[in-house]
mmCIF file with all atom_site columns, C-alpha atoms in Angstrom:
data_model
loop_
_atom_site.group_PDB
_atom_site.id
_atom_site.type_symbol
_atom_site.label_atom_id
_atom_site.label_alt_id
_atom_site.label_comp_id
_atom_site.label_asym_id
_atom_site.label_entity_id
_atom_site.label_seq_id
_atom_site.pdbx_PDB_ins_code
_atom_site.Cartn_x
_atom_site.Cartn_y
_atom_site.Cartn_z
_atom_site.occupancy
_atom_site.B_iso_or_equiv
_atom_site.pdbx_formal_charge
_atom_site.auth_seq_id
_atom_site.auth_comp_id
_atom_site.auth_asym_id
_atom_site.auth_atom_id
_atom_site.pdbx_PDB_model_num
ATOM 1   C CA . GLN A 1 1   ? 0.004   0.090  0.029   1.00 72.00 ? 1   GLN A CA 1
ATOM 2   C CA . VAL A 1 2   ? 1.173   3.526  -0.702  1.00 83.00 ? 2   VAL A CA 1
ATOM 3   C CA . GLN A 1 3   ? 2.824   5.476  2.163   1.00 93.00 ? 3   GLN A CA 1
ATOM 4   C CA . LEU A 1 4   ? 1.515   8.975  2.905   1.00 96.00 ? 4   LEU A CA 1
ATOM 5   C CA . VAL A 1 5   ? 3.515   11.499 4.933   1.00 97.00 ? 5   VAL A CA 1
ATOM 6   C CA . GLU A 1 6   ? 2.063   14.657 5.993   1.00 98.00 ? 6   GLU A CA 1
ATOM 7   C CA . SER A 1 7   ? 4.059   17.745 7.327   1.00 98.00 ? 7   SER A CA 1
ATOM 8   C CA . GLY A 1 8   ? 3.836   21.447 7.790   1.00 98.00 ? 8   GLY A CA 1
ATOM 9   C CA . GLY A 1 9   ? 1.373   21.842 10.644  1.00 98.00 ? 9   GLY A CA 1
ATOM 10  C CA . GLY A 1 10  ? 1.934   23.894 13.748  1.00 98.00 ? 10  GLY A CA 1
ATOM 11  C CA . LEU A 1 11  ? 0.604   26.569 15.868  1.00 98.00 ? 11  LEU A CA 1
ATOM 12  C CA . VAL A 1 12  ? -0.642  29.697 14.168  1.00 98.00 ? 12  VAL A CA 1
ATOM 13  C CA . GLN A 1 13  ? -2.644  32.810 15.296  1.00 98.00 ? 13  GLN A CA 1
ATOM 14  C CA . PRO A 1 14  ? -6.120  33.322 13.947  1.00 98.00 ? 14  PRO A CA 1
ATOM 15  C CA . GLY A 1 15  ? -5.879  34.997 10.442  1.00 98.00 ? 15  GLY A CA 1
ATOM 16  C CA . GLY A 1 16  ? -2.502  33.437 9.776   1.00 98.00 ? 16  GLY A CA 1
ATOM 17  C CA . SER A 1 17  ? -1.440  31.025 7.076   1.00 98.00 ? 17  SER A CA 1
ATOM 18  C CA . LEU A 1 18  ? 0.061   27.567 6.746   1.00 98.00 ? 18  LEU A CA 1
ATOM 19  C CA . ARG A 1 19  ? 1.096   25.236 3.945   1.00 98.00 ? 19  ARG A CA 1
ATOM 20  C CA . LEU A 1 20  ? 0.913   21.532 4.484   1.00 98.00 ? 20  LEU A CA 1
ATOM 21  C CA . SER A 1 21  ? 2.596   19.039 2.405   1.00 98.00 ? 21  SER A CA 1
ATOM 22  C CA . CYS A 1 22  ? 1.774   15.367 1.666   1.00 98.00 ? 22  CYS A CA 1
ATOM 23  C CA . VAL A 1 23  ? 4.340   13.144 0.055   1.00 97.00 ? 23  VAL A CA 1
ATOM 24  C CA . ALA A 1 24  ? 3.177   9.887  -1.434  1.00 95.00 ? 24  ALA A CA 1
ATOM 25  C CA . SER A 1 25  ? 5.246   6.808  -2.327  1.00 93.00 ? 25  SER A CA 1
ATOM 26  C CA . GLY A 1 26  ? 4.961   4.953  -5.543  1.00 85.00 ? 26  GLY A CA 1
ATOM 27  C CA . THR A 1 27  ? 5.059   5.847  -9.298  1.00 84.00 ? 27  THR A CA 1
ATOM 28  C CA . ALA A 1 28  ? 1.489   6.341  -10.125 1.00 91.00 ? 28  ALA A CA 1
ATOM 29  C CA . PHE A 1 29  ? 0.754   9.544  -8.118  1.00 93.00 ? 29  PHE A CA 1
ATOM 30  C CA . ARG A 1 30  ? -0.073  11.480 -11.220 1.00 94.00 ? 30  ARG A CA 1
ATOM 31  C CA . LEU A 1 31  ? -2.933  9.196  -11.955 1.00 94.00 ? 31  LEU A CA 1
ATOM 32  C CA . TYR A 1 32  ? -4.737  9.784  -8.640  1.00 95.00 ? 32  TYR A CA 1
ATOM 33  C CA . ALA A 1 33  ? -7.135  12.436 -7.446  1.00 96.00 ? 33  ALA A CA 1
ATOM 34  C CA . MET A 1 34  ? -5.948  13.433 -4.001  1.00 97.00 ? 34  MET A CA 1
ATOM 35  C CA . GLY A 1 35  ? -7.621  15.092 -1.005  1.00 98.00 ? 35  GLY A CA 1
ATOM 36  C CA . TRP A 1 36  ? -6.932  16.510 2.352   1.00 98.00 ? 36  TRP A CA 1
ATOM 37  C CA . TYR A 1 37  ? -9.113  15.413 5.385   1.00 98.00 ? 37  TYR A CA 1
ATOM 38  C CA . ARG A 1 38  ? -9.258  16.845 8.806   1.00 98.00 ? 38  ARG A CA 1
ATOM 39  C CA . GLN A 1 39  ? -10.238 15.280 12.025  1.00 98.00 ? 39  GLN A CA 1
ATOM 40  C CA . PHE A 1 40  ? -11.553 17.087 15.124  1.00 97.00 ? 40  PHE A CA 1
ATOM 41  C CA . PRO A 1 41  ? -11.309 15.350 18.465  1.00 93.00 ? 41  PRO A CA 1
ATOM 42  C CA . GLY A 1 42  ? -13.888 12.674 18.795  1.00 94.00 ? 42  GLY A CA 1
ATOM 43  C CA . LYS A 1 43  ? -15.096 13.168 15.214  1.00 97.00 ? 43  LYS A CA 1
ATOM 44  C CA . GLN A 1 44  ? -14.747 11.316 11.972  1.00 96.00 ? 44  GLN A CA 1
ATOM 45  C CA . ARG A 1 45  ? -12.479 12.645 9.215   1.00 96.00 ? 45  ARG A CA 1
ATOM 46  C CA . GLU A 1 46  ? -13.909 15.105 6.794   1.00 96.00 ? 46  GLU A CA 1
ATOM 47  C CA . LEU A 1 47  ? -12.807 16.036 3.435   1.00 97.00 ? 47  LEU A CA 1
ATOM 48  C CA . VAL A 1 48  ? -11.681 19.670 3.143   1.00 98.00 ? 48  VAL A CA 1
ATOM 49  C CA . ALA A 1 49  ? -10.106 19.752 -0.403  1.00 98.00 ? 49  ALA A CA 1
ATOM 50  C CA . ARG A 1 50  ? -9.868  17.623 -3.475  1.00 98.00 ? 50  ARG A CA 1
ATOM 51  C CA . ILE A 1 51  ? -7.831  17.872 -6.740  1.00 98.00 ? 51  ILE A CA 1
ATOM 52  C CA . THR A 1 52  ? -8.365  15.674 -9.670  1.00 97.00 ? 52  THR A CA 1
ATOM 53  C CA . THR A 1 53  ? -5.867  14.461 -12.123 1.00 95.00 ? 53  THR A CA 1
ATOM 54  C CA . GLY A 1 54  ? -6.874  17.335 -14.280 1.00 95.00 ? 54  GLY A CA 1
ATOM 55  C CA . ASP A 1 55  ? -6.308  19.966 -11.541 1.00 96.00 ? 55  ASP A CA 1
ATOM 56  C CA . ALA A 1 56  ? -10.089 20.451 -10.890 1.00 97.00 ? 56  ALA A CA 1
ATOM 57  C CA . THR A 1 57  ? -10.692 21.263 -7.345  1.00 97.00 ? 57  THR A CA 1
ATOM 58  C CA . ASN A 1 58  ? -13.418 21.059 -4.826  1.00 97.00 ? 58  ASN A CA 1
ATOM 59  C CA . TYR A 1 59  ? -13.966 22.624 -1.350  1.00 98.00 ? 59  TYR A CA 1
ATOM 60  C CA . PRO A 1 60  ? -16.735 22.520 1.149   1.00 97.00 ? 60  PRO A CA 1
ATOM 61  C CA . ASP A 1 61  ? -18.313 25.788 2.255   1.00 97.00 ? 61  ASP A CA 1
ATOM 62  C CA . SER A 1 62  ? -16.383 25.749 5.506   1.00 97.00 ? 62  SER A CA 1
ATOM 63  C CA . VAL A 1 63  ? -13.047 26.269 3.777   1.00 98.00 ? 63  VAL A CA 1
ATOM 64  C CA . LYS A 1 64  ? -13.965 27.661 0.444   1.00 97.00 ? 64  LYS A CA 1
ATOM 65  C CA . GLY A 1 65  ? -12.066 30.845 -0.431  1.00 98.00 ? 65  GLY A CA 1
ATOM 66  C CA . ARG A 1 66  ? -9.517  30.154 2.277   1.00 98.00 ? 66  ARG A CA 1
ATOM 67  C CA . PHE A 1 67  ? -7.929  26.864 1.348   1.00 98.00 ? 67  PHE A CA 1
ATOM 68  C CA . THR A 1 68  ? -6.329  25.692 -1.810  1.00 98.00 ? 68  THR A CA 1
ATOM 69  C CA . ILE A 1 69  ? -5.008  22.395 -2.964  1.00 98.00 ? 69  ILE A CA 1
ATOM 70  C CA . PRO A 1 70  ? -2.204  22.512 -5.553  1.00 98.00 ? 70  PRO A CA 1
ATOM 71  C CA . ARG A 1 71  ? -0.156  19.411 -6.488  1.00 97.00 ? 71  ARG A CA 1
ATOM 72  C CA . ASP A 1 72  ? 3.220   18.789 -8.019  1.00 97.00 ? 72  ASP A CA 1
ATOM 73  C CA . ASN A 1 73  ? 3.266   15.487 -9.678  1.00 96.00 ? 73  ASN A CA 1
ATOM 74  C CA . ALA A 1 74  ? 6.982   15.630 -10.306 1.00 96.00 ? 74  ALA A CA 1
ATOM 75  C CA . LYS A 1 75  ? 7.378   15.474 -6.458  1.00 97.00 ? 75  LYS A CA 1
ATOM 76  C CA . ASN A 1 76  ? 4.656   13.133 -5.686  1.00 97.00 ? 76  ASN A CA 1
ATOM 77  C CA . THR A 1 77  ? 3.366   15.856 -3.459  1.00 98.00 ? 77  THR A CA 1
ATOM 78  C CA . VAL A 1 78  ? -0.054  17.586 -2.751  1.00 98.00 ? 78  VAL A CA 1
ATOM 79  C CA . TYR A 1 79  ? -0.223  20.679 -0.769  1.00 98.00 ? 79  TYR A CA 1
ATOM 80  C CA . LEU A 1 80  ? -2.873  22.450 1.327   1.00 98.00 ? 80  LEU A CA 1
ATOM 81  C CA . ARG A 1 81  ? -2.439  26.139 1.456   1.00 98.00 ? 81  ARG A CA 1
ATOM 82  C CA . MET A 1 82  ? -4.459  27.554 4.240   1.00 98.00 ? 82  MET A CA 1
ATOM 83  C CA . ASN A 1 83  ? -5.118  31.342 4.659   1.00 98.00 ? 83  ASN A CA 1
ATOM 84  C CA . SER A 1 84  ? -7.199  33.284 7.093   1.00 98.00 ? 84  SER A CA 1
ATOM 85  C CA . LEU A 1 85  ? -7.190  30.553 9.618   1.00 98.00 ? 85  LEU A CA 1
ATOM 86  C CA . LYS A 1 86  ? -9.769  30.246 12.318  1.00 98.00 ? 86  LYS A CA 1
ATOM 87  C CA . PRO A 1 87  ? -9.733  28.557 15.705  1.00 98.00 ? 87  PRO A CA 1
ATOM 88  C CA . GLU A 1 88  ? -12.407 26.040 14.342  1.00 97.00 ? 88  GLU A CA 1
ATOM 89  C CA . ASP A 1 89  ? -9.728  24.958 11.803  1.00 98.00 ? 89  ASP A CA 1
ATOM 90  C CA . THR A 1 90  ? -7.855  23.298 14.751  1.00 98.00 ? 90  THR A CA 1
ATOM 91  C CA . ALA A 1 91  ? -7.626  19.601 13.866  1.00 98.00 ? 91  ALA A CA 1
ATOM 92  C CA . VAL A 1 92  ? -5.248  16.867 12.556  1.00 98.00 ? 92  VAL A CA 1
ATOM 93  C CA . TYR A 1 93  ? -4.855  17.083 8.794   1.00 98.00 ? 93  TYR A CA 1
ATOM 94  C CA . TYR A 1 94  ? -4.335  14.077 6.703   1.00 98.00 ? 94  TYR A CA 1
ATOM 95  C CA . CYS A 1 95  ? -4.112  13.218 2.920   1.00 97.00 ? 95  CYS A CA 1
ATOM 96  C CA . ASN A 1 96  ? -5.279  10.347 0.972   1.00 97.00 ? 96  ASN A CA 1
ATOM 97  C CA . ARG A 1 97  ? -6.325  9.283  -2.496  1.00 96.00 ? 97  ARG A CA 1
ATOM 98  C CA . VAL A 1 98  ? -9.945  10.257 -3.369  1.00 96.00 ? 98  VAL A CA 1
ATOM 99  C CA . VAL A 1 99  ? -11.736 7.798  -5.665  1.00 91.00 ? 99  VAL A CA 1
ATOM 100 C CA . SER A 1 100 ? -15.366 8.988  -5.572  1.00 83.00 ? 100 SER A CA 1
ATOM 101 C CA . GLY A 1 101 ? -16.836 12.095 -3.891  1.00 86.00 ? 101 GLY A CA 1
ATOM 102 C CA . SER A 1 102 ? -15.266 12.351 -0.541  1.00 92.00 ? 102 SER A CA 1
ATOM 103 C CA . THR A 1 103 ? -14.460 8.699  -0.155  1.00 94.00 ? 103 THR A CA 1
ATOM 104 C CA . PRO A 1 104 ? -10.719 7.910  0.792   1.00 94.00 ? 104 PRO A CA 1
ATOM 105 C CA . TRP A 1 105 ? -9.128  5.014  -1.079  1.00 93.00 ? 105 TRP A CA 1
ATOM 106 C CA . TYR A 1 106 ? -6.380  3.862  1.186   1.00 91.00 ? 106 TYR A CA 1
ATOM 107 C CA . SER A 1 107 ? -7.391  2.148  4.465   1.00 90.00 ? 107 SER A CA 1
ATOM 108 C CA . SER A 1 108 ? -4.192  2.972  6.065   1.00 91.00 ? 108 SER A CA 1
ATOM 109 C CA . TRP A 1 109 ? -3.701  6.664  7.022   1.00 95.00 ? 109 TRP A CA 1
ATOM 110 C CA . GLY A 1 110 ? -0.481  8.556  7.612   1.00 96.00 ? 110 GLY A CA 1
ATOM 111 C CA . GLN A 1 111 ? 0.219   10.089 11.015  1.00 97.00 ? 111 GLN A CA 1
ATOM 112 C CA . GLY A 1 112 ? -1.324  13.296 10.015  1.00 98.00 ? 112 GLY A CA 1
ATOM 113 C CA . THR A 1 113 ? -0.058  16.803 11.005  1.00 98.00 ? 113 THR A CA 1
ATOM 114 C CA . GLN A 1 114 ? -1.572  18.915 13.732  1.00 98.00 ? 114 GLN A CA 1
ATOM 115 C CA . VAL A 1 115 ? -2.750  22.376 13.014  1.00 98.00 ? 115 VAL A CA 1
ATOM 116 C CA . THR A 1 116 ? -3.636  24.561 15.935  1.00 98.00 ? 116 THR A CA 1
ATOM 117 C CA . VAL A 1 117 ? -5.065  27.952 15.497  1.00 98.00 ? 117 VAL A CA 1
ATOM 118 C CA . SER A 1 118 ? -5.043  30.005 18.715  1.00 97.00 ? 118 SER A CA 1
ATOM 119 C CA . SER A 1 119 ? -4.222  33.430 20.028  1.00 94.00 ? 119 SER A CA 1
#
């Protein structure tokens, strides 16, 4: 199974910005739609950004206009650029392949990266 490594999280003040990175193993990264999910304590993961192989993107209303999800196929990397961060964005962020709607493909998740938005 592909290995996913997330990084870039940290503590940021409200209104600040972060860029998360997700590096995937394997050679077929360019063929996969990818997404970022986040998990609040005690809750299930929810999809916050998706990018297709053709660079079409989707975002839920909760992050639309603030988050973007570019990808660099040459580096097997998908990013999550987060602007205007709010305390309610505090969560552990994960990446995964997305095969349909918001459904993750790989059953094994990476460790995720913690994002904490606080003053």
